[in-house]
């Protein structure tokens, strides 16, 4: 098993060992408290709605429960959708650090999503190029999210077990715990530096040099720092050339129409849509309702089952993301996870139909125990595949010059899909009952087919070579794309050689396409 903190030696791109000090981890883990806020909120809402004290305080009865629960939970998703858009424009105008810190306190819940994905963007530059450290930290935002998700489940279980249902503190405490990750983010702000690349793009190169030398623990005159600054400067200049010297977000929108960029964004957007249609957020937000539907009666019992479910999903995600994702790859995980998730949802649908468990409590026995086991097994299959791979895929394939807008499109779809699921689920439970499991099973089949035909393996492909997978004249389907990339890679061809730059001296090289290899 690989050591995720091991330093990789790359003769072609030597990185000083000083660059792997504590500062990159302070920056990365400080920013990821934004993801923890989102994770906790996603978990505690559904359980809090099931607490007796909350139902009493807000007059929730059986008739109003579906409508009010749907409106409460989906409001969070709707605000998040617009928060992503607002955060994108503010971060491009005022910087990442300012957006994460100041805007967080002005827009409250609306800023959880931009905090979350801006934290992910921060991780991309905090660690040196092409190092395993970068891949680890890129996953850390998602790991923080999942760990906070588990806390949200267990906080609800604890207050339901130890605080009387007549005491308002029973639901006040889960709501107040939101302040913990928010407060830790504020305390981490002194360790967060502004994105050096953003500073370079704004002509503030001296500040970029100071920030980069601090996080790398190297002097500003060090050759590695000078090389990184030059890379950023050249990249910014290349982007200016592409946009005729204009740097506004609106100007960058035009690049999204380029076939190579468009295809990548569409795949990322589709992955996040299908990620939600597999049913994960139905269980996250309404887990007590789901467990009640398969025979778990009593608030405490269903919350306990929910806590175990969250713990299993979190452990699976953490172990796979840290130790195995770079060994087994992204594509096999998506395919295996989809097959396993489909089998679990199919069994739950059949069991609920046969026993009519959404209407009457099913008899305790092997079938009911197997249904519970299927939800936990679903957490395992989903945890190592569709839980984190779509986020990793998006962070790997989107070019730097359009990454902000690309991630905005991707995360907007994430929240829009969550809104659709969490708003409609209470009504689905009320009308089609056990049909919800069959619906999610059918959607998982669509996710499997999409991943098989259109999602290529990106393991081992650096950002500069993504053009060999998605550039003009590359094959349309996933297996052929990877084969073409490997043939080009073996021939010593890079994405930059094939597609950039287009000048007189490089004319012969840039005319070469992947299909010519």
Coordinates of C-alpha atoms in Angstrom, one line a residue:
X1 CA 0.0 0.0 0.0
X2 CA 1.4 3.4 -1.0
X3 CA 2.3 6.0 1.5
X4 CA 0.0 9.0 0.5
X5 CA 2.4 11.5 2.0
X6 CA 5.5 10.1 0.2
X7 CA 7.4 12.5 -1.9
X8 CA 7.7 11.5 -5.6
X9 CA 11.0 12.1 -7.3
X10 CA 10.6 13.4 -10.8
X11 CA 13.9 13.9 -12.6
X12 CA 12.3 16.1 -15.3
X13 CA 10.6 18.3 -12.7
X14 CA 12.7 18.3 -9.5
X15 CA 10.9 19.8 -6.5
X16 CA 12.9 20.9 -3.5
X17 CA 12.0 18.9 -0.4
X18 CA 11.4 22.2 1.5
X19 CA 8.3 22.7 -0.7
X20 CA 6.6 19.8 1.0
X21 CA 6.6 21.4 4.5
X22 CA 3.7 22.0 6.9
X23 CA 2.6 25.2 5.2
X24 CA 0.9 23.5 2.2
X25 CA -1.1 21.3 4.6
X26 CA -2.0 24.4 6.7
X27 CA -3.3 26.2 3.6
X28 CA -5.1 23.1 2.3
X29 CA -6.7 21.8 5.5
X30 CA -7.6 25.4 6.5
X31 CA -9.6 25.9 3.3
X32 CA -11.4 22.6 3.5
X33 CA -13.3 23.7 6.6
X34 CA -15.6 25.2 4.0
X35 CA -16.4 21.8 2.7
X36 CA -17.0 20.6 6.3
X37 CA -19.7 23.2 6.7
X38 CA -21.5 21.9 3.6
X39 CA -21.1 18.3 4.7
X40 CA -22.5 18.9 8.1
X41 CA -25.5 20.8 6.8
X42 CA -26.3 18.1 4.3
X43 CA -26.5 15.5 7.0
X44 CA -28.2 17.1 10.0
X45 CA -31.2 18.6 8.1
X46 CA -33.0 15.4 7.5
X47 CA -32.5 14.0 11.0
X48 CA -33.5 17.3 12.6
X49 CA -36.8 17.2 10.7
X50 CA -37.5 13.9 12.4
X51 CA -36.8 15.0 16.0
X52 CA -40.0 15.2 18.1
X53 CA -39.0 18.7 19.5
X54 CA -38.7 20.1 16.0
X55 CA -42.0 18.7 14.9
X56 CA -43.6 20.2 18.0
X57 CA -42.0 23.6 17.6
X58 CA -43.1 24.0 14.0
X59 CA -46.4 22.2 14.1
X60 CA -45.3 19.3 11.8
X61 CA -48.0 16.7 11.4
X62 CA -48.4 13.8 9.0
X63 CA -50.4 15.9 6.5
X64 CA -48.0 18.9 6.4
X65 CA -44.8 16.9 6.9
X66 CA -44.1 16.1 3.2
X67 CA -44.7 19.6 2.0
X68 CA -42.8 21.4 4.7
X69 CA -39.9 19.0 4.8
X70 CA -39.6 19.4 1.0
X71 CA -39.6 23.2 1.2
X72 CA -37.1 23.4 4.1
X73 CA -34.5 21.1 2.6
X74 CA -34.8 22.3 -1.0
X75 CA -34.5 26.0 0.1
X76 CA -30.9 25.1 1.1
X77 CA -30.2 23.7 -2.3
X78 CA -31.8 26.6 -4.1
X79 CA -29.8 29.2 -2.2
X80 CA -26.7 27.1 -2.9
X81 CA -27.3 27.1 -6.6
X82 CA -27.3 30.9 -6.7
X83 CA -24.4 31.1 -4.2
X84 CA -22.1 29.2 -6.6
X85 CA -22.8 31.8 -9.4
X86 CA -22.3 34.7 -7.0
X87 CA -19.1 33.2 -5.6
X88 CA -17.7 32.7 -9.1
X89 CA -17.9 36.3 -10.1
X90 CA -16.8 37.6 -6.7
X91 CA -13.8 35.3 -6.6
X92 CA -12.7 36.4 -10.1
X93 CA -13.0 40.0 -9.1
X94 CA -11.8 40.1 -5.5
X95 CA -9.8 36.8 -5.1
X96 CA -10.2 33.4 -3.6
X97 CA -9.2 34.2 0.0
X98 CA -11.5 37.2 0.2
X99 CA -14.4 35.2 -1.2
X100 CA -13.9 32.4 1.3
X101 CA -13.5 34.7 4.3
X102 CA -15.4 38.0 3.9
X103 CA -18.3 36.8 1.6
X104 CA -18.9 33.8 3.9
X105 CA -20.1 36.2 6.7
X106 CA -22.3 38.3 4.4
X107 CA -24.2 35.6 2.5
X108 CA -24.3 32.9 5.1
X109 CA -25.8 29.7 3.7
X110 CA -25.7 31.0 0.2
X111 CA -21.9 30.9 0.4
X112 CA -21.4 27.4 1.5
X113 CA -21.2 26.1 -2.0
X114 CA -18.7 28.7 -3.4
X115 CA -16.6 28.2 -0.2
X116 CA -16.7 24.5 -0.9
X117 CA -15.5 24.6 -4.5
X118 CA -13.2 27.5 -4.1
X119 CA -11.5 25.4 -1.3
X120 CA -11.1 22.7 -3.9
X121 CA -9.5 25.2 -6.4
X122 CA -7.2 26.4 -3.6
X123 CA -5.9 22.9 -3.1
X124 CA -4.9 22.7 -6.8
X125 CA -2.1 25.2 -6.4
X126 CA -1.1 24.7 -2.8
X127 CA 1.0 21.6 -3.6
X128 CA 3.8 21.4 -6.1
X129 CA 3.2 20.2 -9.7
X130 CA 2.7 16.5 -10.5
X131 CA 3.2 15.3 -6.9
X132 CA 1.2 12.7 -5.1
X133 CA 0.7 15.3 -2.4
X134 CA -1.4 17.3 -4.9
X135 CA -3.6 14.4 -5.6
X136 CA -4.0 13.7 -1.8
X137 CA -4.9 17.3 -1.0
X138 CA -7.2 17.6 -4.0
X139 CA -9.2 14.8 -2.3
X140 CA -9.1 16.3 1.2
X141 CA -12.0 18.7 0.6
X142 CA -14.2 15.8 -0.2
X143 CA -12.9 13.8 2.8
X144 CA -13.6 16.7 5.1
X145 CA -17.1 16.9 3.7
X146 CA -17.7 13.2 4.3
X147 CA -16.3 13.3 7.9
X148 CA -18.6 16.2 8.7
X149 CA -21.5 14.3 7.1
X150 CA -21.0 11.5 9.7
X151 CA -20.9 14.1 12.5
X152 CA -24.2 15.4 11.3
X153 CA -25.8 12.0 11.5
X154 CA -24.5 11.1 14.9
X155 CA -25.3 14.5 16.5
X156 CA -29.0 13.9 15.7
X157 CA -28.8 10.5 17.2
X158 CA -27.2 11.7 20.3
X159 CA -29.6 14.6 21.1
X160 CA -32.6 12.3 20.3
X161 CA -31.3 9.7 22.8
X162 CA -30.2 12.0 25.6
X163 CA -32.5 15.0 25.5
X164 CA -36.2 14.8 26.0
X165 CA -38.5 15.4 23.0
X166 CA -40.2 18.3 24.9
X167 CA -36.9 20.2 25.4
X168 CA -36.2 22.7 22.5
X169 CA -32.5 22.1 23.1
X170 CA -33.0 18.8 21.3
X171 CA -33.1 20.6 17.9
X172 CA -31.3 23.8 18.9
X173 CA -28.0 21.9 19.4
X174 CA -27.8 20.3 15.9
X175 CA -28.4 23.7 14.4
X176 CA -25.9 25.4 16.7
X177 CA -23.1 22.9 15.8
X178 CA -22.9 24.5 12.4
X179 CA -20.9 27.3 14.1
X180 CA -18.0 24.9 14.8
X181 CA -16.7 24.3 11.2
X182 CA -17.6 28.0 10.4
X183 CA -15.5 29.2 13.4
X184 CA -12.6 26.9 12.5
X185 CA -12.6 28.4 9.0
X186 CA -12.4 31.9 10.4
X187 CA -9.5 30.8 12.7
X188 CA -7.8 29.3 9.6
X189 CA -8.0 32.5 7.6
X190 CA -4.5 33.8 8.7
X191 CA -3.0 30.7 7.2
X192 CA -4.8 31.1 3.9
X193 CA -2.8 33.0 1.2
X194 CA -4.3 34.5 -1.9
X195 CA -3.9 32.4 -5.0
X196 CA -0.6 33.3 -6.6
X197 CA -1.9 32.7 -10.0
X198 CA -4.8 35.0 -9.5
X199 CA -2.4 37.7 -8.2
X200 CA -0.3 37.3 -11.4
X201 CA -3.4 37.6 -13.5
X202 CA -4.1 40.9 -11.8
X203 CA -0.6 42.2 -12.4
X204 CA 0.3 41.9 -8.7
X205 CA 3.4 39.8 -9.3
X206 CA 5.3 41.0 -6.2
X207 CA 2.5 39.8 -3.9
X208 CA 2.3 36.5 -5.8
X209 CA 6.0 35.9 -5.3
X210 CA 5.7 36.6 -1.6
X211 CA 2.7 34.3 -1.2
X212 CA 4.3 31.5 -3.2
X213 CA 7.6 31.6 -1.5
X214 CA 5.9 31.5 1.9
X215 CA 3.8 28.4 1.1
X216 CA 6.8 26.7 -0.5
X217 CA 9.1 27.6 2.4
X218 CA 11.7 28.8 -0.2
X219 CA 13.3 32.2 -0.8
X220 CA 11.8 34.4 -3.5
X221 CA 15.0 34.1 -5.4
X222 CA 15.0 30.3 -5.5
X223 CA 15.1 28.9 -9.0
X224 CA 12.0 26.7 -8.4
X225 CA 9.9 29.7 -7.2
X226 CA 11.1 31.7 -10.2
X227 CA 10.2 28.8 -12.5
X228 CA 6.7 28.5 -11.0
X229 CA 6.1 32.3 -11.4
X230 CA 7.3 32.1 -15.0
X231 CA 4.9 29.3 -15.7
X232 CA 2.0 31.3 -14.2
X233 CA 3.1 34.4 -16.2
X234 CA 3.3 32.5 -19.4
X235 CA -0.1 30.8 -18.8
X236 CA -1.8 34.1 -18.1
X237 CA -0.3 35.6 -21.2
X238 CA -1.5 32.7 -23.2
X239 CA -5.0 33.2 -21.9
X240 CA -4.8 36.9 -22.7
X241 CA -3.8 36.0 -26.3
X242 CA -6.8 33.7 -26.6
X243 CA -9.2 36.4 -25.3
X244 CA -7.7 39.4 -27.1
X245 CA -6.3 40.9 -23.9
X246 CA -9.6 40.8 -22.0
X247 CA -9.7 39.0 -18.7
X248 CA -13.4 39.3 -17.6
X249 CA -15.4 36.2 -16.8
X250 CA -17.8 37.0 -19.6
X251 CA -15.0 37.0 -22.1
X252 CA -14.0 33.6 -21.0
X253 CA -17.5 32.2 -21.7
X254 CA -16.6 32.3 -25.4
X255 CA -14.0 29.6 -24.9
X256 CA -16.6 27.2 -23.5
X257 CA -17.9 26.7 -27.0
X258 CA -14.6 25.2 -28.2
X259 CA -15.3 21.5 -28.8
X260 CA -12.5 20.3 -26.5
X261 CA -13.6 22.4 -23.6
X262 CA -17.3 21.9 -24.2
X263 CA -17.0 18.1 -24.2
X264 CA -15.1 18.1 -20.9
X265 CA -17.6 20.3 -19.2
X266 CA -20.6 18.3 -20.5
X267 CA -19.1 15.1 -19.2
X268 CA -18.4 16.7 -15.8
X269 CA -21.9 18.1 -15.6
X270 CA -23.4 14.8 -16.6
X271 CA -21.4 12.9 -14.0
X272 CA -22.7 15.2 -11.2
X273 CA -26.2 14.9 -12.5
X274 CA -26.0 11.1 -12.5
X275 CA -24.2 11.1 -9.1
X276 CA -27.4 12.5 -7.6
X277 CA -29.8 10.3 -9.6
X278 CA -28.3 7.2 -8.1
X279 CA -30.2 8.0 -4.9
X280 CA -27.4 9.1 -2.5
X281 CA -28.9 12.4 -1.5
X282 CA -32.3 10.8 -1.0
X283 CA -30.7 8.8 1.7
X284 CA -28.5 11.6 3.0
X285 CA -31.3 14.1 3.5
X286 CA -34.2 11.7 4.3
X287 CA -32.5 8.7 5.8
X288 CA -34.9 8.3 8.7
X289 CA -37.8 8.2 6.2
X290 CA -35.9 5.7 4.0
X291 CA -35.1 3.4 7.0
X292 CA -38.7 3.7 8.2
X293 CA -39.8 2.5 4.7
X294 CA -37.9 -0.7 5.1
X295 CA -39.1 -1.5 8.6
X296 CA -37.0 0.6 11.0
X297 CA -39.6 2.0 13.4
X298 CA -38.9 4.6 16.1
X299 CA -36.9 7.9 15.7
X300 CA -34.0 6.7 17.7
X301 CA -33.7 3.4 15.8
X302 CA -33.8 5.0 12.4
X303 CA -31.3 7.7 13.4
X304 CA -28.9 5.0 14.8
X305 CA -29.2 3.1 11.4
X306 CA -28.5 6.4 9.6
X307 CA -25.4 7.0 11.7
X308 CA -24.0 3.6 10.9
X309 CA -24.7 4.2 7.2
X310 CA -22.9 7.5 7.3
X311 CA -19.9 5.9 9.1
X312 CA -19.6 3.1 6.5
X313 CA -19.8 5.5 3.6
X314 CA -17.2 7.9 5.1
X315 CA -14.7 5.1 5.9
X316 CA -15.0 3.6 2.4
X317 CA -14.5 7.0 0.8
X318 CA -11.5 8.0 3.0
X319 CA -9.7 4.7 2.5
X320 CA -10.2 4.5 -1.3
X321 CA -9.4 8.2 -1.9
X322 CA -6.2 8.1 0.1
X323 CA -4.8 4.7 -0.8
X324 CA -6.4 3.2 -3.9
X325 CA -7.8 5.8 -6.3
X326 CA -4.4 6.3 -8.1
X327 CA -3.8 2.5 -8.2
X328 CA -7.1 1.3 -9.6
X329 CA -8.1 4.4 -11.6
X330 CA -11.3 6.4 -12.0
X331 CA -13.2 4.5 -14.7
X332 CA -13.1 1.0 -13.1
X333 CA -14.4 2.5 -9.8
X334 CA -17.3 4.2 -11.6
X335 CA -18.3 1.0 -13.4
X336 CA -18.0 -1.4 -10.5
X337 CA -19.7 1.1 -8.2
X338 CA -22.7 1.5 -10.6
X339 CA -23.2 -2.3 -10.9
X340 CA -23.1 -2.8 -7.1
X341 CA -25.4 0.2 -6.4
X342 CA -27.9 -1.0 -9.0
X343 CA -28.1 -4.5 -7.4
X344 CA -28.7 -2.9 -4.0
X345 CA -31.4 -0.6 -5.2
X346 CA -33.1 -3.4 -7.1
X347 CA -33.2 -5.6 -4.0
X348 CA -34.7 -2.8 -1.9
X349 CA -37.3 -2.1 -4.6
X350 CA -38.3 -5.8 -4.8
X351 CA -38.3 -6.2 -1.0
X352 CA -40.5 -3.1 -0.5
X353 CA -42.9 -4.2 -3.2
X354 CA -43.3 -7.8 -1.9
X355 CA -43.7 -6.8 1.8
X356 CA -45.5 -3.5 1.2
X357 CA -43.1 -2.0 3.8
X358 CA -44.0 1.6 3.1
X359 CA -47.6 0.9 4.3
X360 CA -47.2 -1.7 7.0
X361 CA -44.1 -2.7 9.0
X362 CA -42.6 -5.8 7.4
X363 CA -42.0 -8.9 9.5
X364 CA -38.6 -9.2 11.1
X365 CA -36.5 -11.9 9.4
X366 CA -33.8 -12.6 6.8
X367 CA -35.4 -10.4 4.2
X368 CA -35.6 -7.4 6.4
X369 CA -32.1 -7.8 7.6
X370 CA -30.9 -8.2 4.0
X371 CA -32.6 -4.9 3.2
X372 CA -30.7 -3.1 5.9
X373 CA -27.5 -4.8 4.7
X374 CA -28.2 -3.6 1.1
X375 CA -28.3 0.0 2.2
X376 CA -25.0 -0.4 4.0
X377 CA -23.6 -2.3 1.0
X378 CA -24.9 0.5 -1.2
X379 CA -22.9 3.0 0.9
X380 CA -19.7 0.9 0.2
X381 CA -20.2 0.7 -3.5
X382 CA -21.2 4.3 -3.8
X383 CA -18.5 5.5 -1.4
X384 CA -15.5 4.3 -3.5
X385 CA -17.0 5.3 -6.8
X386 CA -19.6 8.0 -7.5
X387 CA -19.1 9.7 -4.2
X388 CA -15.8 11.3 -5.0
X389 CA -14.7 10.3 -8.6
X390 CA -16.8 13.0 -10.3
X391 CA -15.1 15.7 -8.2
X392 CA -11.7 14.3 -9.0
X393 CA -12.5 13.9 -12.7
X394 CA -13.6 17.6 -12.9
X395 CA -10.5 18.9 -11.1
X396 CA -8.3 16.9 -13.5
X397 CA -9.7 17.5 -16.9
X398 CA -10.7 21.2 -16.9
X399 CA -8.0 23.6 -18.3
X400 CA -6.7 26.2 -15.9
X401 CA -7.9 29.2 -18.0
X402 CA -11.6 28.0 -17.8
X403 CA -11.5 26.0 -14.6
X404 CA -13.4 28.6 -12.6
X405 CA -16.3 28.7 -15.1
X406 CA -16.1 25.0 -15.7
X407 CA -16.4 24.3 -12.0
X408 CA -19.2 26.8 -11.7
X409 CA -21.2 24.8 -14.4
X410 CA -20.4 21.5 -12.7
X411 CA -21.3 22.6 -9.2
X412 CA -24.4 24.4 -10.3
X413 CA -25.6 21.1 -11.8
X414 CA -24.7 19.4 -8.5
X415 CA -26.9 21.7 -6.6
X416 CA -29.7 21.7 -9.2
X417 CA -29.8 17.9 -9.2
X418 CA -29.8 17.9 -5.4
X419 CA -32.7 20.4 -5.5
X420 CA -34.7 18.1 -7.8
X421 CA -34.1 15.0 -5.7
X422 CA -34.7 16.5 -2.2
X423 CA -37.7 18.5 -3.3
X424 CA -39.5 15.6 -5.0
X425 CA -38.5 12.8 -2.6
X426 CA -41.2 13.4 0.1
X427 CA -43.8 13.5 -2.7
X428 CA -42.4 10.3 -4.3
X429 CA -42.5 8.5 -1.0
X430 CA -46.1 9.6 -0.5
X431 CA -47.2 8.6 -4.1
X432 CA -45.0 5.8 -5.6
X433 CA -43.6 4.5 -2.3
X434 CA -41.3 1.6 -3.1
X435 CA -41.1 2.8 -6.6
X436 CA -38.4 5.2 -5.5
X437 CA -35.9 2.4 -5.2
X438 CA -36.7 1.1 -8.7
X439 CA -36.4 4.7 -10.1
X440 CA -32.9 5.1 -8.6
X441 CA -32.0 1.6 -9.9
X442 CA -33.0 2.6 -13.5
X443 CA -31.0 5.8 -13.2
X444 CA -28.0 3.9 -12.0
X445 CA -28.2 1.8 -15.2
X446 CA -28.0 5.1 -17.2
X447 CA -25.0 6.1 -15.1
X448 CA -23.3 2.8 -15.9
X449 CA -23.9 3.1 -19.6
X450 CA -22.7 6.8 -19.6
X451 CA -19.5 5.9 -17.7
X452 CA -18.7 2.9 -20.0
X453 CA -19.1 4.7 -23.3
X454 CA -18.1 8.3 -22.6
X455 CA -15.9 8.6 -19.5
X456 CA -12.2 7.9 -20.3
X457 CA -9.7 6.8 -17.8
X458 CA -7.6 9.8 -16.6
X459 CA -5.2 8.0 -14.3
X460 CA -1.7 9.2 -14.9
X461 CA -2.7 11.9 -17.4
X462 CA -1.4 15.3 -16.5
X463 CA -3.4 18.4 -17.3
X464 CA -1.1 19.4 -20.2
X465 CA -1.9 16.1 -22.0
X466 CA -5.7 16.2 -21.6
X467 CA -5.8 17.5 -25.1
X468 CA -4.7 14.0 -26.2
X469 CA -8.0 12.7 -24.7
X470 CA -10.4 15.5 -25.5
X471 CA -8.8 17.5 -28.3
X472 CA -10.0 17.8 -31.9
X473 CA -10.0 14.7 -34.0
X474 CA -9.7 12.4 -30.9
X475 CA -12.1 9.4 -30.8
X476 CA -15.6 9.9 -29.4
X477 CA -15.8 6.9 -27.1
X478 CA -14.0 6.3 -23.9
X479 CA -12.0 3.1 -24.7
X480 CA -10.8 4.5 -28.0
X481 CA -9.9 7.8 -26.4
X482 CA -7.6 6.1 -23.9
X483 CA -6.0 3.9 -26.5
X484 CA -5.2 6.9 -28.7
X485 CA -3.7 8.7 -25.7
X486 CA -1.5 5.8 -24.8
X487 CA -0.2 5.5 -28.4
X488 CA 0.6 9.2 -28.5
X489 CA 2.2 9.0 -25.1
X490 CA 4.4 6.1 -26.1
X491 CA 5.4 8.0 -29.2
X492 CA 6.6 10.9 -26.9
X493 CA 3.9 13.3 -28.0
X494 CA 2.4 15.7 -25.6
X495 CA -0.8 17.7 -25.7
X496 CA 1.2 20.9 -26.1
X497 CA 3.1 19.6 -29.1
X498 CA -0.1 18.6 -30.9
X499 CA -2.3 21.7 -30.3
X500 CA -0.2 24.6 -28.9
X501 CA 1.2 27.0 -29.7
X502 CA 0.3 27.8 -33.3
X503 CA 3.1 29.8 -34.8
X504 CA 5.3 29.6 -37.8
X505 CA 8.1 27.7 -36.3
X506 CA 5.8 25.1 -34.8
X507 CA 3.6 24.8 -37.9
X508 CA 4.7 21.3 -38.8
X509 CA 4.3 20.0 -35.3
X510 CA 0.9 21.6 -34.6
X511 CA -0.6 20.2 -37.7
X512 CA -0.1 16.7 -36.3
X513 CA -3.2 15.2 -34.7
X514 CA -3.6 12.2 -32.4
X515 CA -5.1 10.1 -35.2
X516 CA -1.8 10.4 -37.1
X517 CA 0.2 8.6 -34.4

